[in-house]
Short mmCIF file of C-alpha atoms in Angstrom, two decimals:
data_model
loop_
_atom_site.label_atom_id
_atom_site.label_comp_id
_atom_site.label_asym_id
_atom_site.label_seq_id
_atom_site.Cartn_x
_atom_site.Cartn_y
_atom_site.Cartn_z
CA UNK A 1 5.05 29.81 -10.49
CA UNK A 2 8.23 27.81 -10.08
CA UNK A 3 8.52 25.10 -12.74
CA UNK A 4 8.21 21.62 -11.28
CA UNK A 5 11.37 19.60 -11.79
CA UNK A 6 10.64 16.34 -13.59
CA UNK A 7 12.45 13.06 -14.05
CA UNK A 8 13.35 14.24 -17.57
CA UNK A 9 15.14 17.28 -16.12
CA UNK A 10 17.15 15.01 -13.82
CA UNK A 11 18.05 12.71 -16.72
CA UNK A 12 19.26 15.61 -18.89
CA UNK A 13 21.22 17.15 -16.01
CA UNK A 14 22.89 13.82 -15.19
CA UNK A 15 23.46 12.88 -18.82
CA UNK A 16 21.59 9.60 -18.57
CA UNK A 17 18.28 8.19 -19.81
CA UNK A 18 14.92 8.60 -18.04
CA UNK A 19 14.74 4.84 -17.53
CA UNK A 20 18.10 4.91 -15.72
CA UNK A 21 16.85 7.63 -13.37
CA UNK A 22 13.66 5.62 -12.82
CA UNK A 23 15.71 2.53 -11.93
CA UNK A 24 17.75 4.62 -9.50
CA UNK A 25 14.63 6.03 -7.81
CA UNK A 26 13.20 2.52 -7.41
CA UNK A 27 16.41 1.15 -5.91
CA UNK A 28 17.26 -1.10 -8.84
CA UNK A 29 21.05 -0.78 -8.98
CA UNK A 30 21.96 -4.25 -10.28
CA UNK A 31 23.43 -3.06 -13.58
CA UNK A 32 24.23 0.52 -12.61
CA UNK A 33 27.79 1.75 -12.18
CA UNK A 34 28.88 3.76 -9.16
CA UNK A 35 29.65 6.86 -11.28
CA UNK A 36 26.16 6.76 -12.81
CA UNK A 37 24.58 6.59 -9.35
CA UNK A 38 26.69 9.51 -8.16
CA UNK A 39 25.74 11.63 -11.20
CA UNK A 40 22.03 10.98 -10.64
CA UNK A 41 22.30 11.65 -6.89
CA UNK A 42 24.14 14.92 -7.61
CA UNK A 43 21.54 15.99 -10.19
CA UNK A 44 18.68 15.29 -7.76
CA UNK A 45 20.36 17.42 -5.08
CA UNK A 46 21.26 20.29 -7.40
CA UNK A 47 17.81 20.45 -8.96
CA UNK A 48 16.05 19.81 -5.62
CA UNK A 49 14.02 17.11 -7.35
CA UNK A 50 11.18 15.48 -5.40
CA UNK A 51 9.39 12.47 -6.97
CA UNK A 52 5.70 12.87 -7.75
CA UNK A 53 4.37 10.11 -5.50
CA UNK A 54 0.85 10.24 -6.95
CA UNK A 55 2.15 9.76 -10.48
CA UNK A 56 4.46 6.97 -9.35
CA UNK A 57 1.65 5.16 -7.55
CA UNK A 58 -0.58 5.35 -10.64
CA UNK A 59 2.19 4.04 -12.88
CA UNK A 60 3.30 1.25 -10.53
CA UNK A 61 -0.26 0.51 -9.31
CA UNK A 62 1.07 0.82 -5.77
CA UNK A 63 1.15 3.72 -3.34
CA UNK A 64 3.87 1.93 -1.30
CA UNK A 65 1.76 2.86 1.72
CA UNK A 66 -0.35 0.85 4.15
CA UNK A 67 -2.83 1.95 6.79
CA UNK A 68 -3.01 0.87 10.42
CA UNK A 69 -6.23 1.53 12.34
CA UNK A 70 -5.72 1.06 16.09
CA UNK A 71 -8.51 0.87 18.65
CA UNK A 72 -6.73 3.09 21.18
CA UNK A 73 -3.23 4.39 20.61
CA UNK A 74 -2.75 5.06 24.35
CA UNK A 75 -2.19 1.34 25.03
CA UNK A 76 1.47 0.33 25.24
CA UNK A 77 0.60 -2.78 23.21
CA UNK A 78 -0.75 -0.65 20.36
CA UNK A 79 2.32 1.58 20.18
CA UNK A 80 4.68 -1.41 20.20
CA UNK A 81 2.71 -3.14 17.45
CA UNK A 82 2.77 0.05 15.35
CA UNK A 83 6.54 0.33 15.83
CA UNK A 84 7.06 -3.26 14.65
CA UNK A 85 4.85 -2.72 11.61
CA UNK A 86 6.64 0.52 10.74
CA UNK A 87 10.07 -1.14 11.07
CA UNK A 88 9.00 -3.95 8.73
CA UNK A 89 7.48 -1.54 6.20
CA UNK A 90 10.54 0.72 6.26
CA UNK A 91 12.71 -2.22 5.22
CA UNK A 92 10.32 -2.83 2.30
CA UNK A 93 10.34 0.82 1.23
CA UNK A 94 6.73 1.34 2.39
CA UNK A 95 5.15 4.13 4.44
CA UNK A 96 2.56 3.76 7.22
CA UNK A 97 -0.49 5.92 7.94
CA UNK A 98 -1.70 5.41 11.53
CA UNK A 99 -5.30 6.12 12.51
CA UNK A 100 -6.76 6.04 16.05
CA UNK A 101 -10.40 4.88 16.01
CA UNK A 102 -11.06 5.23 19.76
CA UNK A 103 -13.13 2.02 19.57
CA UNK A 104 -15.67 4.07 17.62
CA UNK A 105 -17.18 2.31 14.62
CA UNK A 106 -18.05 5.59 12.87
CA UNK A 107 -14.44 6.78 13.14
CA UNK A 108 -13.28 3.37 11.97
CA UNK A 109 -15.48 3.58 8.84
CA UNK A 110 -14.28 7.14 8.14
CA UNK A 111 -10.66 6.01 8.34
CA UNK A 112 -11.25 2.99 6.10
CA UNK A 113 -12.88 5.23 3.50
CA UNK A 114 -10.02 7.75 3.77
CA UNK A 115 -7.33 5.09 3.42
CA UNK A 116 -9.07 3.59 0.39
CA UNK A 117 -9.33 7.06 -1.17
CA UNK A 118 -5.59 7.46 -0.66
CA UNK A 119 -5.15 4.11 -2.44
CA UNK A 120 -3.14 2.48 0.32
CA UNK A 121 -2.06 -1.02 -0.62
CA UNK A 122 -3.59 -2.71 2.44
CA UNK A 123 -4.88 -2.21 5.98
CA UNK A 124 -4.04 -3.70 9.38
CA UNK A 125 -6.92 -3.03 11.77
CA UNK A 126 -7.81 -3.52 15.42
CA UNK A 127 -11.49 -3.94 14.42
CA UNK A 128 -14.37 -2.52 16.44
CA UNK A 129 -16.52 -5.42 15.25
CA UNK A 130 -19.38 -3.15 14.16
CA UNK A 131 -18.43 -2.68 10.49
CA UNK A 132 -18.83 -6.28 9.41
CA UNK A 133 -20.50 -5.48 6.07
CA UNK A 134 -17.74 -3.03 5.19
CA UNK A 135 -15.00 -5.57 5.96
CA UNK A 136 -16.93 -8.26 4.11
CA UNK A 137 -16.93 -6.01 1.05
CA UNK A 138 -13.15 -5.58 1.28
CA UNK A 139 -12.79 -9.34 1.61
CA UNK A 140 -14.88 -9.93 -1.52
CA UNK A 141 -12.69 -7.42 -3.39
CA UNK A 142 -9.66 -9.43 -2.26
CA UNK A 143 -8.34 -6.22 -0.73
CA UNK A 144 -5.29 -6.93 1.51
CA UNK A 145 -6.52 -6.89 5.10
CA UNK A 146 -5.28 -8.22 8.45
CA UNK A 147 -6.92 -8.02 11.87
CA UNK A 148 -4.89 -7.45 15.02
CA UNK A 149 -5.87 -8.31 18.60
CA UNK A 150 -9.55 -9.05 17.90
CA UNK A 151 -11.64 -11.69 16.18
CA UNK A 152 -14.75 -10.84 14.18
CA UNK A 153 -17.24 -13.70 13.81
CA UNK A 154 -18.15 -14.65 10.28
CA UNK A 155 -15.17 -13.00 8.58
CA UNK A 156 -12.44 -15.15 7.05
CA UNK A 157 -9.68 -12.61 7.63
CA UNK A 158 -6.18 -13.42 8.91
CA UNK A 159 -5.93 -12.39 12.55
CA UNK A 160 -3.02 -11.99 14.95
CA UNK A 161 -3.70 -11.96 18.69
CA UNK A 162 -2.51 -13.11 22.08
CA UNK A 163 -3.47 -16.47 23.56
CA UNK A 164 -5.68 -14.66 26.05
CA UNK A 165 -6.85 -17.86 27.74
CA UNK A 166 -3.22 -18.75 28.43
CA UNK A 167 -2.66 -15.25 29.85
CA UNK A 168 -5.59 -15.75 32.21
CA UNK A 169 -4.27 -19.18 33.20
CA UNK A 170 -0.91 -17.62 34.06
CA UNK A 171 -2.65 -14.96 36.16
CA UNK A 172 -4.57 -17.60 38.14
CA UNK A 173 -1.39 -19.60 38.62
CA UNK A 174 0.13 -16.53 40.27
CA UNK A 175 -2.93 -15.74 42.40
CA UNK A 176 -4.36 -19.20 43.18
CA UNK A 177 -3.21 -19.16 46.81
CA UNK A 178 -5.19 -16.00 47.61
CA UNK A 179 -8.71 -16.27 49.00
CA UNK A 180 -10.62 -13.50 47.22
CA UNK A 181 -9.17 -12.72 43.76
CA UNK A 182 -10.90 -10.01 41.72
CA UNK A 183 -10.60 -8.81 38.14
CA UNK A 184 -10.59 -5.16 37.06
CA UNK A 185 -11.46 -4.41 33.44
CA UNK A 186 -12.55 -1.76 31.02
CA UNK A 187 -16.01 -2.33 29.44
CA UNK A 188 -16.85 -5.89 28.44
CA UNK A 189 -18.37 -6.34 24.99
CA UNK A 190 -18.56 -9.43 22.82
CA UNK A 191 -16.48 -7.87 20.06
CA UNK A 192 -13.62 -6.93 22.42
CA UNK A 193 -11.89 -10.30 22.23
CA UNK A 194 -8.98 -9.79 24.69
CA UNK A 195 -11.18 -8.60 27.56
CA UNK A 196 -13.83 -11.28 27.10
CA UNK A 197 -11.34 -14.11 26.70
CA UNK A 198 -9.28 -13.00 29.70
CA UNK A 199 -12.39 -12.79 31.89
CA UNK A 200 -13.74 -16.16 30.77
CA UNK A 201 -10.30 -17.75 31.10
CA UNK A 202 -9.81 -16.28 34.57
CA UNK A 203 -13.20 -17.57 35.73
CA UNK A 204 -12.71 -21.04 34.30
CA UNK A 205 -9.21 -21.43 35.64
CA UNK A 206 -10.22 -20.29 39.14
CA UNK A 207 -12.99 -22.92 39.06
CA UNK A 208 -10.36 -25.61 38.46
CA UNK A 209 -8.82 -24.55 41.78
CA UNK A 210 -12.15 -24.65 43.58
CA UNK A 211 -12.68 -20.88 43.57
CA UNK A 212 -15.53 -18.91 42.08
CA UNK A 213 -15.52 -15.38 40.68
CA UNK A 214 -18.83 -13.78 41.62
CA UNK A 215 -20.05 -10.62 39.89
CA UNK A 216 -19.20 -8.44 42.91
CA UNK A 217 -15.52 -9.27 42.33
CA UNK A 218 -15.65 -8.05 38.72
CA UNK A 219 -14.95 -4.32 38.64
CA UNK A 220 -15.90 -3.16 35.15
CA UNK A 221 -16.16 0.33 33.75
CA UNK A 222 -14.79 3.01 31.46
CA UNK A 223 -11.31 4.18 32.40
CA UNK A 224 -12.69 7.31 34.08
CA UNK A 225 -15.01 5.09 36.16
CA UNK A 226 -12.42 2.60 37.40
CA UNK A 227 -11.62 4.55 40.58
CA UNK A 228 -15.30 4.51 41.55
CA UNK A 229 -15.58 0.79 40.78
CA UNK A 230 -12.50 0.09 42.91
CA UNK A 231 -13.99 2.07 45.79
CA UNK A 232 -17.11 -0.13 45.62
CA UNK A 233 -14.94 -3.23 45.40
CA UNK A 234 -12.95 -2.39 48.52
CA UNK A 235 -16.07 -1.43 50.48
CA UNK A 236 -17.28 -5.03 50.34
CA UNK A 237 -17.49 -6.78 53.70
CA UNK A 238 -14.77 -9.08 52.35
CA UNK A 239 -12.65 -6.99 49.97
CA UNK A 240 -10.31 -8.73 47.52
CA UNK A 241 -6.84 -9.80 48.55
CA UNK A 242 -5.64 -10.15 44.93
CA UNK A 243 -6.33 -8.28 41.68
CA UNK A 244 -5.92 -9.19 38.04
CA UNK A 245 -5.76 -5.94 36.02
CA UNK A 246 -6.77 -6.71 32.47
CA UNK A 247 -4.44 -4.26 30.67
CA UNK A 248 -1.99 -1.40 31.13
CA UNK A 249 -4.50 1.46 31.29
CA UNK A 250 -6.51 -0.37 33.95
CA UNK A 251 -3.27 -0.99 35.83
CA UNK A 252 -2.59 2.77 35.99
CA UNK A 253 -5.96 3.31 37.65
CA UNK A 254 -5.44 0.46 40.11
CA UNK A 255 -2.02 1.77 41.17
CA UNK A 256 -3.36 5.30 41.54
CA UNK A 257 -6.24 4.04 43.71
CA UNK A 258 -4.02 1.91 45.91
CA UNK A 259 -1.55 4.73 46.41
CA UNK A 260 -4.34 7.18 47.35
CA UNK A 261 -5.96 4.67 49.73
CA UNK A 262 -2.62 3.60 51.26
CA UNK A 263 -3.24 -0.02 50.27
CA UNK A 264 0.05 -1.89 50.36
CA UNK A 265 1.16 -4.16 47.52
CA UNK A 266 1.49 -7.12 48.06
CA UNK A 267 0.95 -7.04 51.86
CA UNK A 268 -2.69 -5.99 51.62
CA UNK A 269 -3.46 -6.88 48.00
CA UNK A 270 -1.51 -8.86 45.42
CA UNK A 271 -1.46 -7.51 41.88
CA UNK A 272 -0.89 -8.97 38.40
CA UNK A 273 -1.64 -7.38 35.04
CA UNK A 274 -1.40 -8.03 31.31
CA UNK A 275 1.14 -5.77 29.51
CA UNK A 276 4.68 -5.33 30.75
CA UNK A 277 4.68 -1.56 31.29
CA UNK A 278 7.96 0.36 31.09
CA UNK A 279 7.97 1.22 34.81
CA UNK A 280 7.21 -2.32 36.06
CA UNK A 281 10.77 -3.09 37.16
CA UNK A 282 11.43 0.12 39.09
CA UNK A 283 7.97 0.65 40.59
CA UNK A 284 7.95 -0.10 44.33
CA UNK A 285 7.32 -2.94 44.67
CA UNK A 286 8.36 -4.17 41.22
CA UNK A 287 5.27 -5.35 39.35
CA UNK A 288 4.65 -8.92 38.29
CA UNK A 289 3.26 -8.74 34.78
CA UNK A 290 2.16 -10.91 31.88
CA UNK A 291 3.70 -9.57 28.68
CA UNK A 292 2.48 -9.79 25.11
CA UNK A 293 5.12 -10.32 22.40
CA UNK A 294 3.89 -7.15 20.71
CA UNK A 295 6.85 -6.66 18.37
CA UNK A 296 6.65 -10.23 17.08
CA UNK A 297 2.89 -9.87 16.65
CA UNK A 298 3.24 -6.61 14.74
CA UNK A 299 5.86 -8.11 12.46
CA UNK A 300 3.65 -11.14 11.79
CA UNK A 301 0.71 -8.91 10.88
CA UNK A 302 2.89 -6.97 8.44
CA UNK A 303 4.21 -10.19 6.89
CA UNK A 304 0.66 -11.47 6.37
CA UNK A 305 -0.40 -8.19 4.78
CA UNK A 306 2.57 -8.12 2.40
CA UNK A 307 1.85 -11.71 1.35
CA UNK A 308 -1.64 -10.55 0.32
CA UNK A 309 -0.31 -7.43 -1.40
CA UNK A 310 2.01 -9.58 -3.52
CA UNK A 311 -0.61 -12.21 -4.22
CA UNK A 312 -4.24 -11.22 -3.49
CA UNK A 313 -5.39 -14.70 -4.58
CA UNK A 314 -3.40 -16.41 -1.80
CA UNK A 315 -5.85 -17.67 0.81
CA UNK A 316 -3.28 -19.74 2.73
CA UNK A 317 -2.78 -16.91 5.21
CA UNK A 318 -6.44 -16.73 6.24
CA UNK A 319 -6.02 -18.21 9.66
CA UNK A 320 -5.77 -17.07 13.26
CA UNK A 321 -2.29 -16.76 14.73
CA UNK A 322 -2.12 -16.76 18.53
CA UNK A 323 1.04 -15.76 20.37
CA UNK A 324 2.21 -17.02 23.75
CA UNK A 325 2.16 -14.65 26.74
CA UNK A 326 5.04 -14.66 29.22
CA UNK A 327 5.18 -14.08 32.99
CA UNK A 328 7.64 -11.54 34.37
CA UNK A 329 7.91 -12.55 38.03
CA UNK A 330 8.63 -9.65 40.35
CA UNK A 331 7.31 -8.61 43.76
CA UNK A 332 3.68 -7.53 43.52
CA UNK A 333 2.27 -10.96 44.35
#
């Protein structure tokens, strides 16, 4: 077997002490001369030294790693949030392990257990809402934890999410002059905060304009059922003349359906959705969207987590932070 190169080997090769090499590896250069840094760097390259991360984490009581558990990585919002978190962590010298729970509480529990076993320093989660006891246990341990996008009743955990009621208000403001607005959404469950809040907000705001949203104008189903739900919606004796698509994946299904059925946007049906998808500007017609400040939200979640990692006793961050949505006015309504 090839002998594993140690920090002692690097120190001997560079002609410096082990503590100096350790300071170099941890980025502490305050009292280190340029020649010393160059000698250590050269020794590391020549010996092909790779730090033992497990040993370092045990010594420093930090794995310099966090976990992110997303509900569904296919959402543009999720990928943007992950990118913002990774950018923030990279600046801090931390790594990120990303897990996709598929809105499945069993997968979520498995990932939490795996991340704890790997001794990650904290977790940012898009919670399913079904592992309350598990999260409560983490909270009691003062384990660094932040929720993204969803609230879980009864848990005093810092949470970052969109002002979904404001997003719904913006959608109604765009569609209030149409006679038969409808909403298209993936499954509605109490623990799926964005969907529930956007539906409730849409209903309430329509009522302020003297319009009601009856159940027949709520098309709800799994993503692979949306086309069928849209067919039923447009077979009504009075089909909708405006649609609020609740997120980007629903939007894809709506656009596919309208294209297949030769329904013209906005001549036949107006369209607004939450999430400013990458193709919104060059789709024909350009899509009016309501965007989430995903990068700012991801950065905020990372900041909250790092505050807890530095000081687990700090409870000042245990609040809900809602971010403002923004309308991108184009030509689909």
